[in-house]
């Protein structure tokens, strides 16, 4: 009876219920009663302790209206909730939010799209409110799952499907924003949440053809879609991209992998690596949205994913590598310290595993693997292009150290395994790719001693293609004025090439004095090899021309003249037959023409020889031909068709050039001995000399002859010394020299045989033999000791008895 009375008489009902009931009009189409809503808001603001009861009662009415399918009243309830959320103070919201979230959940559980859209709108408003106090018990699992499922909506009505997808994306965006602000509440970065959020966003972006066809420039900016028109913001793919950008921008270092991992899995499941336009654009969005200092983490995750896909078809790995090559330059600027070498090492390991693990698997697969390898090399080049120059040098040194065979020289053209040669090709191509991104300023900085030595070892490899790649690397690093593309083939019309000559710089002169012989030695050895192709010969011509153009020094000219005469001698001796010998003569003529312009005194002789060749043997002049008539020999050539070494030497005597360098011989075996016979070589101490005043170490200073230091004391010693003392000193010096020579040259057994007996031991034995024997000693408490009966036993008495810790001396050292 009392309950009935309370139900009939509104005066007996609590005030907050009467205020809530009054906001509902008799006809739901009339909407919220604004005057009564103002009263409810005033009451809630003045009595915040009633907020939880207001929320509970609104939730009760909402559940009842949903069950009775009174959609109008449901909308009015949500409007009232929105206004209460906005008007109430943030520190009081915790009393009200639980009821609000229950009402949002109830609407989302409904099958009517209208109620789902209305719930999403309310939650989006709630997500934009910053709360002062964190909520430790609030959870958003249901909201993440429901909003993610709405992103996959396939309603029969396209407009409804689009609206639901848009609502789902906005809901996810609200969840991300709300949980990220509430640091002490539930973390949205849990893998269970990211595995639902990220694929939902990618699905909506994937459905738009703009991401699947041609890359757009819009993907390279961080706020391109924020300036879109209002109509564009309603498109699901636009909102999905905005949400993805916001999600990635909020990720910290430890949370990045939870975002990228689901993305990689989605690309795997949807087979989006082969046609990777979508993948490239997605990762560009990530790289431009993430905090700059964390961008390298995405590169590491892609590389780790590539490692996991090592057994996949090469087309899949090529797609991943292509994505890497597109996004790796963005992160290159943020790489410092060991991370640079780690990335390069990872790329090189992928190249090596591709060569070693999949050689000879078939023509089609080999072609696909070659595409994959080229993609990795391209990625390496793009990465190096964005590094500072000092890191490019370190990268080139690191790559060269990885090349098999750079630590030794091929002996006698020993054939290497096919996989090793192929790996050499690829790693050298990688080195060349990095070299093309580097700008040389000083050769001493570019060519460190270890780098140049390893490069020169590879330059005389038994494989012609390896030697050609090494020459191309040299061209890239030597060329500072863009002369390489002008020197494609040998020619006599040098003035028409338009070469840019370098200036004479002291650092270049010092570099040449230190490393010039190594470079020219490799050129000589290359010319002596019999498997040279036309490309190899042209590359050697370019190397010599670049040295003349870039390093302006008299020593360079004379040293190159010496090499040219050596090459001419190789061609005349018949060491290389067929077309190779003719090619060498052509190269010598082309380079000699340049020398004649630099040294005018040689012009007449060089012009005369070239004219004689033009009249009698035009095949010895440019242009180079792939093949020559077998009747044209490179060995038996008349003297008037070859350049005369003696005549050139005589002509140089009247110039400032050092003609003595022309007659200096450099053994082609120098590098081989220096790299492979260190352990078998013996050094004569008399051949060691120290130059304490080297003009090479002080460029521009004249060499000062060494002076003998004569002091007053030394003169006094010479005058006061008797002839007998000088003779004795000479004898001692001679004995020391003989001993030193014996230890350096004689066999070990001979040295042992010359050792004199121990004089001290013999003298002690003689002394003890003259001593009388001691009287016998007897005692009850001691043991009788027999005196020694020989010199050896007497001598042994003075030696302390061995302790238990003493070890016997090895017999091999006792003679």
XYZ file of C-alpha atoms in Angstrom, residues 522-529:
8
model
C 97.071 -2.998 -58.735
C 96.790 -1.450 -62.213
C 99.933 -3.290 -63.300
C 98.719 -6.613 -61.972
C 95.323 -6.120 -63.602
C 96.988 -5.659 -66.983
C 98.934 -8.892 -66.543
C 95.800 -11.020 -66.050
